[in-house]
Structure formats: C-alpha cells, structure tokens
Coordinates of C-alpha atoms and ligand atoms in Angstrom, one line a residue:
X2 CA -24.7 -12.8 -12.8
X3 CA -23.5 -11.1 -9.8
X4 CA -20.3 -8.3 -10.5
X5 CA -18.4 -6.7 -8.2
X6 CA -19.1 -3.4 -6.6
X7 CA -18.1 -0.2 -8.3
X8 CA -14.5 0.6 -7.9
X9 CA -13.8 -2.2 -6.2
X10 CA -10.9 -4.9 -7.7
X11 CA -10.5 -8.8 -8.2
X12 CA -6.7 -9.1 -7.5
X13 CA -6.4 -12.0 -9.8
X14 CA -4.1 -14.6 -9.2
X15 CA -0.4 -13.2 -11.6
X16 CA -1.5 -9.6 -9.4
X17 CA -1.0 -11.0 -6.1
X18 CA 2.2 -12.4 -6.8
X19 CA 3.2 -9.1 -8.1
X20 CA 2.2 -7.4 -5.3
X21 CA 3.4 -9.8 -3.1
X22 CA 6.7 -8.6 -4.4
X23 CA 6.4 -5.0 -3.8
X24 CA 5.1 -6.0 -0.2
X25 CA 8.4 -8.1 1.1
X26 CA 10.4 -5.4 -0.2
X27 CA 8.5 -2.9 2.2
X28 CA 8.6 -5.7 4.8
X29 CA 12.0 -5.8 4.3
X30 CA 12.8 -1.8 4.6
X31 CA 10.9 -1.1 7.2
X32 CA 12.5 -4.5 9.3
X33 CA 15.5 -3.1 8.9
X34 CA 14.9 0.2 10.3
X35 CA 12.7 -2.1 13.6
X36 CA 9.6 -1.1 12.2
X37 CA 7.3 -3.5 13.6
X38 CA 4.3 -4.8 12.1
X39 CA 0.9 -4.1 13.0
X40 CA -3.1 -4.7 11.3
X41 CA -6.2 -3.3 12.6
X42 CA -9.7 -4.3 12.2
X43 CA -11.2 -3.1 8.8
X44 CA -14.3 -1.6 10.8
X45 CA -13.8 0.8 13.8
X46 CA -16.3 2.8 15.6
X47 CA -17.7 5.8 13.3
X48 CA -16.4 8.8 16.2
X49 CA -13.0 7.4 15.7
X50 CA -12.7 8.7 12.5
X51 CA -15.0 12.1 12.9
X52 CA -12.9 12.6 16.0
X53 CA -9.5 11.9 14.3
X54 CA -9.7 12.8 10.6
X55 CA -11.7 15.7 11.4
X56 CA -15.4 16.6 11.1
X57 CA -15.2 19.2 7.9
X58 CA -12.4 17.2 6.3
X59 CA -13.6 15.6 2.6
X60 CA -13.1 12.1 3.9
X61 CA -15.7 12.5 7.2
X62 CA -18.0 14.7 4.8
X63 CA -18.3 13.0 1.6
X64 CA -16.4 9.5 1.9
X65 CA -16.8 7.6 4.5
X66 CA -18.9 4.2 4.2
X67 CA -20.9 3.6 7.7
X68 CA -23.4 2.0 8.8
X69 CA -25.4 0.9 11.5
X70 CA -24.7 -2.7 12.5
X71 CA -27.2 -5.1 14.2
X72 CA -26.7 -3.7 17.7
X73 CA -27.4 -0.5 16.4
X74 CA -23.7 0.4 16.5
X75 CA -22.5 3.2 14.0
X76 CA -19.5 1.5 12.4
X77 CA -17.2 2.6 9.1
X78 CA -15.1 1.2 7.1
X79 CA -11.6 2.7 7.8
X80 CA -10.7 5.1 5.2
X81 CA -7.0 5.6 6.7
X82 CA -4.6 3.5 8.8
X83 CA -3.5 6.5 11.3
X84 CA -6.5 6.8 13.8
X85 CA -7.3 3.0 14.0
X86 CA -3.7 2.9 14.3
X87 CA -3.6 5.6 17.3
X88 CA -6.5 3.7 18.7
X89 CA -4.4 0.8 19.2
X90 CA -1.5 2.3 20.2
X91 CA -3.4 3.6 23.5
X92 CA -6.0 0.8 23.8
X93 CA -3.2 -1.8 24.5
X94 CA -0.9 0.4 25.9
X95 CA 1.7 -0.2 23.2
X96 CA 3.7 3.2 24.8
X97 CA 4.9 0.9 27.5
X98 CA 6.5 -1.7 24.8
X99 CA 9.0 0.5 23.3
X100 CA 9.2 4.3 23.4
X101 CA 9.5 5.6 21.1
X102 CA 7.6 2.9 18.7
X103 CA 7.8 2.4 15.2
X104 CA 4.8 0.8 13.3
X105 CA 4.2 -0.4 9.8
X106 CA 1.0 -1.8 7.9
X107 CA 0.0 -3.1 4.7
X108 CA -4.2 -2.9 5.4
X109 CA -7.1 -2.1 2.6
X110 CA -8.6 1.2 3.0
X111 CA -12.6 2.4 1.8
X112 CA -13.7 6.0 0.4
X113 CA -16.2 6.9 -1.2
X114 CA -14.9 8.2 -3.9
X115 CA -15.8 9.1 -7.8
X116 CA -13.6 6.1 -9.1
X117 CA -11.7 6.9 -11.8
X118 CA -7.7 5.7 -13.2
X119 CA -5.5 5.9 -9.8
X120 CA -8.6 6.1 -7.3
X121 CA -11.1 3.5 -6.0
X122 CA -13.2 2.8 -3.1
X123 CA -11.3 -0.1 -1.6
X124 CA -7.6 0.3 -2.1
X125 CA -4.7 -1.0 -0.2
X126 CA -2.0 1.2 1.7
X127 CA 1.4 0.5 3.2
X128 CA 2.0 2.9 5.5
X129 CA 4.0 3.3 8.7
X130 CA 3.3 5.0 12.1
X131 CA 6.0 6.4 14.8
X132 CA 4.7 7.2 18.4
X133 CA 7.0 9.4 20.8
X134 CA 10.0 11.1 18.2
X135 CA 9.0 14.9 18.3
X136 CA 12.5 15.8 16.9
X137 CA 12.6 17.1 12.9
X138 CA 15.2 13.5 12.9
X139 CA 12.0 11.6 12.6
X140 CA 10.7 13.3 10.4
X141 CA 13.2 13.2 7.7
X142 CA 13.9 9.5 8.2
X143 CA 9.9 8.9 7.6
X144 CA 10.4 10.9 4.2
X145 CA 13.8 9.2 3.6
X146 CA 11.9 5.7 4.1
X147 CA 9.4 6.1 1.8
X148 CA 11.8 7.8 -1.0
X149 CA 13.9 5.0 -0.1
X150 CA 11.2 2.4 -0.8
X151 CA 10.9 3.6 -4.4
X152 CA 14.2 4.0 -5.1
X153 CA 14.7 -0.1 -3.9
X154 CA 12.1 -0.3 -6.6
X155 CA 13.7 1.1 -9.4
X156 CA 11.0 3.9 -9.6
X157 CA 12.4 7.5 -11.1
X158 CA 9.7 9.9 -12.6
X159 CA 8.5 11.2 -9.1
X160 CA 9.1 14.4 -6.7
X161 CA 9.4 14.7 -3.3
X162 CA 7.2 17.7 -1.8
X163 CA 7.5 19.4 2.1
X164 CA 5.3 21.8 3.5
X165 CA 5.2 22.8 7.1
X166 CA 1.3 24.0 7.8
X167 CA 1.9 25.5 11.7
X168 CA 0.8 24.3 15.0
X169 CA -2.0 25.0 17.2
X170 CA -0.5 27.8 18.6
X171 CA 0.9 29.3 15.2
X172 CA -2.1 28.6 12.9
X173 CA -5.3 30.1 14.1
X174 CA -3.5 33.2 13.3
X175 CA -2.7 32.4 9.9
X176 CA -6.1 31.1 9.6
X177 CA -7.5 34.6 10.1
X178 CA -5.2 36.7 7.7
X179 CA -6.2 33.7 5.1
X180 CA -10.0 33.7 5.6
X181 CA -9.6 37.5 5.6
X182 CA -7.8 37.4 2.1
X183 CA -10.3 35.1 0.9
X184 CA -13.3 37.1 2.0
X185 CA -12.9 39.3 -0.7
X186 CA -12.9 36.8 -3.3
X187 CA -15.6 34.0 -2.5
X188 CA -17.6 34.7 -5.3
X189 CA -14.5 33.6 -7.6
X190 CA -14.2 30.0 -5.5
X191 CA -16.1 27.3 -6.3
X192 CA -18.8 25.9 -4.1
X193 CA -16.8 23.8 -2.5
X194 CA -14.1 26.2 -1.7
X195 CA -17.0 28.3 -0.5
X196 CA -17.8 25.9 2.1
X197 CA -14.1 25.6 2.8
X198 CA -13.8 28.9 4.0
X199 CA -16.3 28.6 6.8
X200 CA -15.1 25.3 7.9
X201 CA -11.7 24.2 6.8
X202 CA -10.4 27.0 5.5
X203 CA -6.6 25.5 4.6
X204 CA -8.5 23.0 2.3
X205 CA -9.0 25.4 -0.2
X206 CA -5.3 25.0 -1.7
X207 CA -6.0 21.8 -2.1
X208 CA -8.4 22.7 -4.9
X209 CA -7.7 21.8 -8.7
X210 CA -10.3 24.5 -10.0
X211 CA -8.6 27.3 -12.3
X212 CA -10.9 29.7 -10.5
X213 CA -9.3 28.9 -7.3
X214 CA -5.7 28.0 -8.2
X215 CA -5.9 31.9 -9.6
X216 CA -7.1 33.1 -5.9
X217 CA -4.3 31.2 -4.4
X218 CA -1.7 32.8 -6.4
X219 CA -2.4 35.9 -4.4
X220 CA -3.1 34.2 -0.8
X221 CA -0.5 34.0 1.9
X222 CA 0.9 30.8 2.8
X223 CA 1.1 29.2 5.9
X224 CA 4.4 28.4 5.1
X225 CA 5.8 31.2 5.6
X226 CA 3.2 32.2 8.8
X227 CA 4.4 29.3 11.2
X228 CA 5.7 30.4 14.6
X229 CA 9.6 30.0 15.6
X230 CA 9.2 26.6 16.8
X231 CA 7.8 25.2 14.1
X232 CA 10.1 27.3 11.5
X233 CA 12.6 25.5 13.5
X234 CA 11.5 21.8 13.2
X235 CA 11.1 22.7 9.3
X236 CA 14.7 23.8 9.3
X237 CA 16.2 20.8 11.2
X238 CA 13.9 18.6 8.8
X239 CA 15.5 20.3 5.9
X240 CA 18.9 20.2 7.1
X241 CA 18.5 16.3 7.9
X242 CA 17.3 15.5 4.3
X243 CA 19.6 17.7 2.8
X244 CA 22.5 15.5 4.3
X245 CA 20.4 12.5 3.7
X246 CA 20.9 13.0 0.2
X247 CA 16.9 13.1 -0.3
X248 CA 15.5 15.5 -3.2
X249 CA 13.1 17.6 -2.2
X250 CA 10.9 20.6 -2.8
X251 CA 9.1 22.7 -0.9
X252 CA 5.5 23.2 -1.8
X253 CA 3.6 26.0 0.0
X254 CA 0.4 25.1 -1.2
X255 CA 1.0 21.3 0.4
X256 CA -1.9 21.1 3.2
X257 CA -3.2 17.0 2.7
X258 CA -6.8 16.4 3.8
X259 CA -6.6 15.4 7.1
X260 CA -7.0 17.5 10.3
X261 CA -5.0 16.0 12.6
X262 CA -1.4 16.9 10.9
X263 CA 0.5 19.8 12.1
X264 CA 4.4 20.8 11.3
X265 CA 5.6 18.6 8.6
X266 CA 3.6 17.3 5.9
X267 CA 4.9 15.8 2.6
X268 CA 3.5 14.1 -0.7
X269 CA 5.4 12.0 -3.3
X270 CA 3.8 12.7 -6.4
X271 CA 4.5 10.8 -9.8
X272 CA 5.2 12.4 -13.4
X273 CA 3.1 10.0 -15.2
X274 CA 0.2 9.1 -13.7
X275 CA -2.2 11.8 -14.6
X276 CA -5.1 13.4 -12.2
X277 CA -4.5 11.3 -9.6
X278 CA -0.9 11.3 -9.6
X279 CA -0.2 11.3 -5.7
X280 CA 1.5 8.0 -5.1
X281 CA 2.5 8.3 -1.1
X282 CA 1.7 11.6 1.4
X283 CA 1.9 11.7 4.9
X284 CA 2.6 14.2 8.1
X285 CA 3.2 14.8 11.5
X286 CA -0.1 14.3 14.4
X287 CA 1.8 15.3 17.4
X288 CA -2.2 16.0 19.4
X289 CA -3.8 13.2 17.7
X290 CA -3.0 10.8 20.6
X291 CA -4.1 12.7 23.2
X292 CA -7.3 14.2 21.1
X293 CA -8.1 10.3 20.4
X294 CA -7.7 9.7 24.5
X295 CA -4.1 8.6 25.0
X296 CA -1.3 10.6 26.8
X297 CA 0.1 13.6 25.7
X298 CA 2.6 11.6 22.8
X299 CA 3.7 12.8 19.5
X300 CA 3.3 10.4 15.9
X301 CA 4.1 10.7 12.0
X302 CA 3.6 8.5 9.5
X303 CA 2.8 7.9 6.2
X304 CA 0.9 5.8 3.4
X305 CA 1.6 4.7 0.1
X306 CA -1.3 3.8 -2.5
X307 CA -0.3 0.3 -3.5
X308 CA -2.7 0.2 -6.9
X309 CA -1.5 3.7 -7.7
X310 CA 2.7 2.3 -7.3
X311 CA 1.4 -0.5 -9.4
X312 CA 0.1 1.8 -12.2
X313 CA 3.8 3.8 -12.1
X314 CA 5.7 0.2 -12.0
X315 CA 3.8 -0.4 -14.7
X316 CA 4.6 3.1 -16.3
X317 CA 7.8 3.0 -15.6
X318 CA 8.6 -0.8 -17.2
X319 CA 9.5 -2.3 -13.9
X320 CA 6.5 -4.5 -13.0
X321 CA 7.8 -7.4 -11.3
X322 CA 7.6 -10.9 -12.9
X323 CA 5.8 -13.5 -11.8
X324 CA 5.8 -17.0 -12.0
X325 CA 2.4 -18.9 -11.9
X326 CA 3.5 -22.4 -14.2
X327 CA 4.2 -25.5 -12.2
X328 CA 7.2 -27.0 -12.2
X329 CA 6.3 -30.2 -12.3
X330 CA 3.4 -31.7 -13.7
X331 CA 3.2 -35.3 -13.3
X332 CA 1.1 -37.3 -16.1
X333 CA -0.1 -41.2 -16.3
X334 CA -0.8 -43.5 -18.4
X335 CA -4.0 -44.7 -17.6
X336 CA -6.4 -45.1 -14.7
X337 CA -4.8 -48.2 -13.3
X338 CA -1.7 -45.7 -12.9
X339 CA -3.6 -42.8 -11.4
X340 CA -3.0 -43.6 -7.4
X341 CA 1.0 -44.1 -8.3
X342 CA 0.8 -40.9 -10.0
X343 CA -0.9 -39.2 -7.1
X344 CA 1.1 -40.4 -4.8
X345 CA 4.3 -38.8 -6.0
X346 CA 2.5 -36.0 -7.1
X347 CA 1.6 -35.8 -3.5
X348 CA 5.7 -36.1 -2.5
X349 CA 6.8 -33.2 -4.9
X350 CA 4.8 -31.0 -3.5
X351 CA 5.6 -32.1 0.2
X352 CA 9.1 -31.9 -0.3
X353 CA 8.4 -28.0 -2.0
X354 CA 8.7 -28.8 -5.4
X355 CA 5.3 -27.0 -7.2
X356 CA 3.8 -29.9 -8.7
X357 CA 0.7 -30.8 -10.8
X358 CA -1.8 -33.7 -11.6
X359 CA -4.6 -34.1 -13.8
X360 CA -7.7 -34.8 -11.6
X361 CA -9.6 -35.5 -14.5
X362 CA -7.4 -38.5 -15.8
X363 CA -7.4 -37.4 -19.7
X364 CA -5.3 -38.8 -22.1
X365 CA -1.6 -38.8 -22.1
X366 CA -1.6 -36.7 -24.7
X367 CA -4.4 -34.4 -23.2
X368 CA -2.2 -34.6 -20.2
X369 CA 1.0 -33.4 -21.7
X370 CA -1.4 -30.4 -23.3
X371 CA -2.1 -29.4 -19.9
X372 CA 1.5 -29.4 -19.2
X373 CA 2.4 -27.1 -22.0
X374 CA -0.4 -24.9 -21.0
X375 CA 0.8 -24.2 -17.8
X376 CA 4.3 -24.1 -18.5
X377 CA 5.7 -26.9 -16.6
X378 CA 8.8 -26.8 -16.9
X379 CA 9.0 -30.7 -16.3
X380 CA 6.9 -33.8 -17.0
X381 CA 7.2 -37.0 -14.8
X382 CA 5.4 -39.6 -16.7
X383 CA 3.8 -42.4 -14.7
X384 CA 4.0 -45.7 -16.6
X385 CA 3.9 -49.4 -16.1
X386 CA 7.3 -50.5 -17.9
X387 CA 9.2 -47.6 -15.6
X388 CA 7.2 -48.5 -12.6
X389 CA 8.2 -52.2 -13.1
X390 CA 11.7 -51.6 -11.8
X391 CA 10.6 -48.7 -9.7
X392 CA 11.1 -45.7 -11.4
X393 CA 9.4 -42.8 -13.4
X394 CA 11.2 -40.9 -16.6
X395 CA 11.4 -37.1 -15.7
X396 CA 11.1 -34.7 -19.4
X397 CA 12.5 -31.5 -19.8
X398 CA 9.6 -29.6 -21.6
X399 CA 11.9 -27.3 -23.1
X400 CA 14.6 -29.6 -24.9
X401 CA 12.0 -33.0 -24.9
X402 CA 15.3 -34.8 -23.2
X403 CA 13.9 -37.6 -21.2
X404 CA 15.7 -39.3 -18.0
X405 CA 15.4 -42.5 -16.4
X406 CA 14.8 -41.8 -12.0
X407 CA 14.1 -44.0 -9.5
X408 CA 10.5 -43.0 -7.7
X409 CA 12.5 -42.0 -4.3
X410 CA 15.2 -40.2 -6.0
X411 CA 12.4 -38.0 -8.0
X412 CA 12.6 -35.0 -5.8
X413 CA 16.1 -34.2 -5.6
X414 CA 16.8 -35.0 -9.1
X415 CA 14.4 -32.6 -9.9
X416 CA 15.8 -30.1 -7.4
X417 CA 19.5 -30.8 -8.7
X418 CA 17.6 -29.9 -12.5
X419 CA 16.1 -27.1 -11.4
X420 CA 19.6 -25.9 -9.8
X421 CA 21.2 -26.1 -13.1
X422 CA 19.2 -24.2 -15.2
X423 CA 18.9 -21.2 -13.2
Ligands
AMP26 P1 -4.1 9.6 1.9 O1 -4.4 8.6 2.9 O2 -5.3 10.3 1.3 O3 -3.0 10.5 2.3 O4 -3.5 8.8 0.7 C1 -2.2 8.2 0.7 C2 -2.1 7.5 -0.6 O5 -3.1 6.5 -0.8 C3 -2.3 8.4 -1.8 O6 -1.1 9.0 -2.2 C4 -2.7 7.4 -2.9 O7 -1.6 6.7 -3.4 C5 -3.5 6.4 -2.1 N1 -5.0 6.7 -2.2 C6 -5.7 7.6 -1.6 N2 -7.0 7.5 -1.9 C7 -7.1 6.5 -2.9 C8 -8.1 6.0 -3.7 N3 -9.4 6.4 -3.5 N4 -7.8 5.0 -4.5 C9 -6.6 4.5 -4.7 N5 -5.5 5.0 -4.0 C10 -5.8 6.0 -3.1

C-alpha cells in the first residue's frame, strides 16, 4: 500500500468541481479588470528564490523543498508565485507587451511546513502580479480585487489589514531604533526571535509567542517610522480605498514573510478559521525586478490560499454545489443490444449530453441500479420491440414517466427535457 506524502492532498473528484467553481469566478474578476493569465514551471532554479524571497526569510530557511537534479542542478519547488513570476516577466521581455502589465495565476505552491488544519506542503494559490503601476491607485485596486473576490463569493467573517513597512531609504533606520529596543530584551524572545534580531529583525512581529507579543507591545513600529514618500503612498492608498468603499484596518504589526515587499503590504484574515486563519496577503516589490535582473520596474501582487477559502466556504455555508450524476444513463436489454446501446450512448455524449453505459452488460435491473446510484436523472432503455420501429423509450427517474423517441430525435428530446425542469 502506497499513501500519499505528508500534507499533501487527493482533490477527489466532487472537490475539483468545487474548486473549479471558485476558479472561473477568479477568472472572471480578474478578466474583467485585463488581468491576463499566466503559469510558471513548478521547479525554478534554487537562487531564484534565495535571491528573491530573501536569504533569512522562514520560507528560504526552514521551507523550501530542493534538490539536486541529475545534472547536478540545485532546483526547488516554488514556494510562492511572485519571483518565478518576475523571472518571467524579464526573461521574455513581457515589459515590452503591455506597460504597465497585469498578471494572474492559479499555480500549486510547496513549503515545508508543520502541516496542520489551514496549512500543507503543497497548496494551491491564485494570486495576481502588476509590473510598472508605482502609484498608491494600484495598490488599492490590488486590495479592492481580492476583497472583491470574496465578497463575489458570498464570504463575510473576514478583515481587511494595511501596513506600510518603509522603503530602502526609510527602513534601515527604523531597523536600528528597533534592534536597539530589542537589545534590551532578547532574553524575553524566543529562540527564534533571537535569531530574528540578528538577521531579519522586522520578523519578529510576526511572532505568536506571548513572550514576544508582550515585547512588541513596547516596540516602535515601522509604521509610524516610514519616510515622507512612503507616508505619502500610504495616504493616497488609504484615500483610494476609503472612496472605494473597502473596509480596512491598519495593523502596525503587519510585516508578511517575505523580503522583497516594501510600502504597502496587506493580509485578509478570516474570523473562523483558527491558527492559521490568514486567507490572502500580499504587498508591494518595487526593487524585486531589478534585484532578480530586470530593469528598474515596480510590481504588487497578491495570493490567496485556495484550501484555506475552501475551509471558510465551508465555514461560512457557502460551498458550491456540484453536480457529479449523469444525466443520462442508457441501459439494454441484453447482449445482442449492447452495440445499439453504445452507439447512442456514444451520440449523447457527442452532442454534450453527459451520458452513461454499463461496460459490464449486467442485468436490466442491475443496470437501472447503477442508474439510481449515480443519479441519472434519465434512463434510455435499449430494446428490441422499440428498436423494431426505430426508437428507444426515454424514463424520467424521478417521476418513472416513460416516453416513446425515435433514436435520432434522442438528443434533443432529452435537451428539450432537461430545458423544462430547470
Ligand atoms: P503567502 O504566500 O505566505 O503570503 O500566503 C498567501 C496565502 O497562501 C495565505 O494567506 C494562505 O491562505 C495560503 N498559504 C500559505 N501557506 C500555506 C500552507 N502551508 N498551506 C496552505 N495554505 C497556505
């Protein structure tokens, strides 16, 4: 017996169609804002991701699955869409298609992570990516899109969080009046905060520790450290969402895990899921282009956990229904009927009618079983007498009412039937 890695997922057949659901509504949003699609490869080169994500961030230290591959190559799994993203975007010169250039993916993602409720090692995102907006504009319409997303899905227990966290210029600064506030407590952080101070130091308010929380109470935020400019862009962003009608909060202790972001960054964060309740988070990377090679070009984006929406669909009573049952299911008499019965079994289904056969040619009775099973919603039985004068008797399985149809008229009679009961 084999079984499937450790917090990884079989997305069984009644899951796919729900998601399936929640992905042409993204489609949909994003199309209509010319967000245009893109997918990456799931395994990049390993500097790509130390380079972009950032050498002491959690993912690069702790999370990333690499290996060597036969040429000796270090490869990774990507754990994020943005810096396989950004190294398309300059590889094929996609600045020259459309400037600026709005992107949008629905890719699976790898971490190693302690899998728990909320949080596995492959997971899917749907995320979006725009190249050459610098303006605060952008920014709120990124937010605004993915509120909007969830409010197209009916979804209310969740908050919308901001947080500017400085530039280049702004935060080395702030990084020193914070290191130098922390200095005096590091023996009331936790190891990992510990190590966090010499490398990453911002990380630390990303900590769920009580030990450190308390620190933090005490800490100055970057927040309100940021230099004019990017006070600036975090007004205009607020002003923009403000008359955008999008609820908000600020959240000063809001950093995300990822070097590269700097100016905006925001989370959506649900009511009900628990630990892991962060549903969607993103930020602005205005140097990741050029640090990952490209020209000097600005990006934000965002992306959305698709297992962790599911789990608040599901919280919220609004998973989507889906329909697995044939509609047809076309049964036979007998052997000596079975090629007949194929044949038009083979017709509904060309002319997009989901339709049914029994491969195994059981019984009628045995056949009609696997009807009900499946929830067809009609049977065609294939016997002689009908066939005789060309024609097959169609059965609603929900009222037993049988009709007389000739074999060519099958599919539209069916398709007028299935017209009238919705
Ligand atoms: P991040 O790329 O870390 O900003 O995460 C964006 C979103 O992806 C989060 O808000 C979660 O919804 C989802 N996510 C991140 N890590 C995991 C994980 N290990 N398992 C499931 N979903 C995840």
């Amino acid at each position: 017996m084999y079984r499937r890695i450790k917090g990884t997922r079989d997305i069984l057949p009644d899951e796919v169609g729900k998601r399936r659901v929640l992905e042409q509504e993204a489609i949909r949003l994003f199309e209509a804002y010319n967000y245009l699609p893109i997918i990456t490869p799931v395994f990049e080169q390993t500097e790509l991701f130390v380079r972009g994500i950032g050498e002491a961030s959690e993912i690069v230290q702790k999370e990333m699955y690499t290996f060597e591959d036969r040429g000796g190559r270090s490869l990774t799994l990507r754990p994020e869409g943005t810096a396989p993203v950004v190294r398309a975007y300059i590889e094929n010169n996609l600045m020259e298609m459309r400037h600026p250039l709005k992107l949008y993916y629905i890719m699976p993602m790898y971490r190693y992570e302690r899998p728990q409720k909320g949080r596995l090692r492959e997971f899917w995102q749907i995320g979006i990516e725009v190249f050459g907006a610098p303006g605060p504009d952008v920014d709120a319409e990124v937010i605004f899109l993915m509120v909007e997303y969830f409010r197209r899905l009916g979804i209310e227990n969740i908050n919308t969080y901001i947080n500017t966290i400085g530039c280049r210029q702004c935060r080395p600064a702030y990084i020193e009046k914070l290191k130098e506030y922390l200095s005096d407590h590091l023996d009331e952080l936790c190891d990992d905060c510990r190590f966090r101070y010499s490398r990453n130091p911002l990380r630390v308010f990303d900590c769920k520790e009580e030990g450190c929380a308390a620190v933090l109470a005490g800490a100055p935020f970057i927040t309100d450290n940021v230099c004019s400019s990017c006070k600036d862009h975090f007004k205009g962003l607020m002003d923009f969402l403000e008359n955008m009608n999008v609820d908000f909060e600020i959240n000063k202790k809001l950093v995300r895990g990822f070097d590269y972001y700097e100016k905006t960054t925001f989370e959506v964060t649900s009511e009900l899921l628990g630990a892991q309740n962060a549903i969607g988070g993103g930020g602005r990377y205005d140097p990741l282009v050029k640090d990952c090679g490209g020209p000097d070009i600005p990006g934000i984006g965002f992306a959305i956990g698709v297992e962790r929406l599911l789990l608040q669909l599901e919280e919220e009573g609004l998973i989507p229904e889906t329909d697995l049952s044939p509609v047809a299911f076309v049964v036979f008499t007998g052997d000596d009927m079975a090629v007949r019965a194929h044949e038009i079994y083979l017709s509904l289904a060309q002319s997009g009618i989901k339709a049914e056969y029994d491969y195994a040619h059981r019984s009628l009775k045995a056949q009609f079983k696997q009807a009900n099973r499946q929830k067809a919603r009609y049977a065609v039985i294939v016997a002689p007498e009908e066939l005789a004068q060309n024609a097959v008797k169609i059965r609603d399985m929900e009222t037993g009412e049988e009709t007389l149809v000739p074999v060519k008229e099958v599919s539209d009679r069916l398709k007028a039937m299935m017209e009238e009961v919705n």
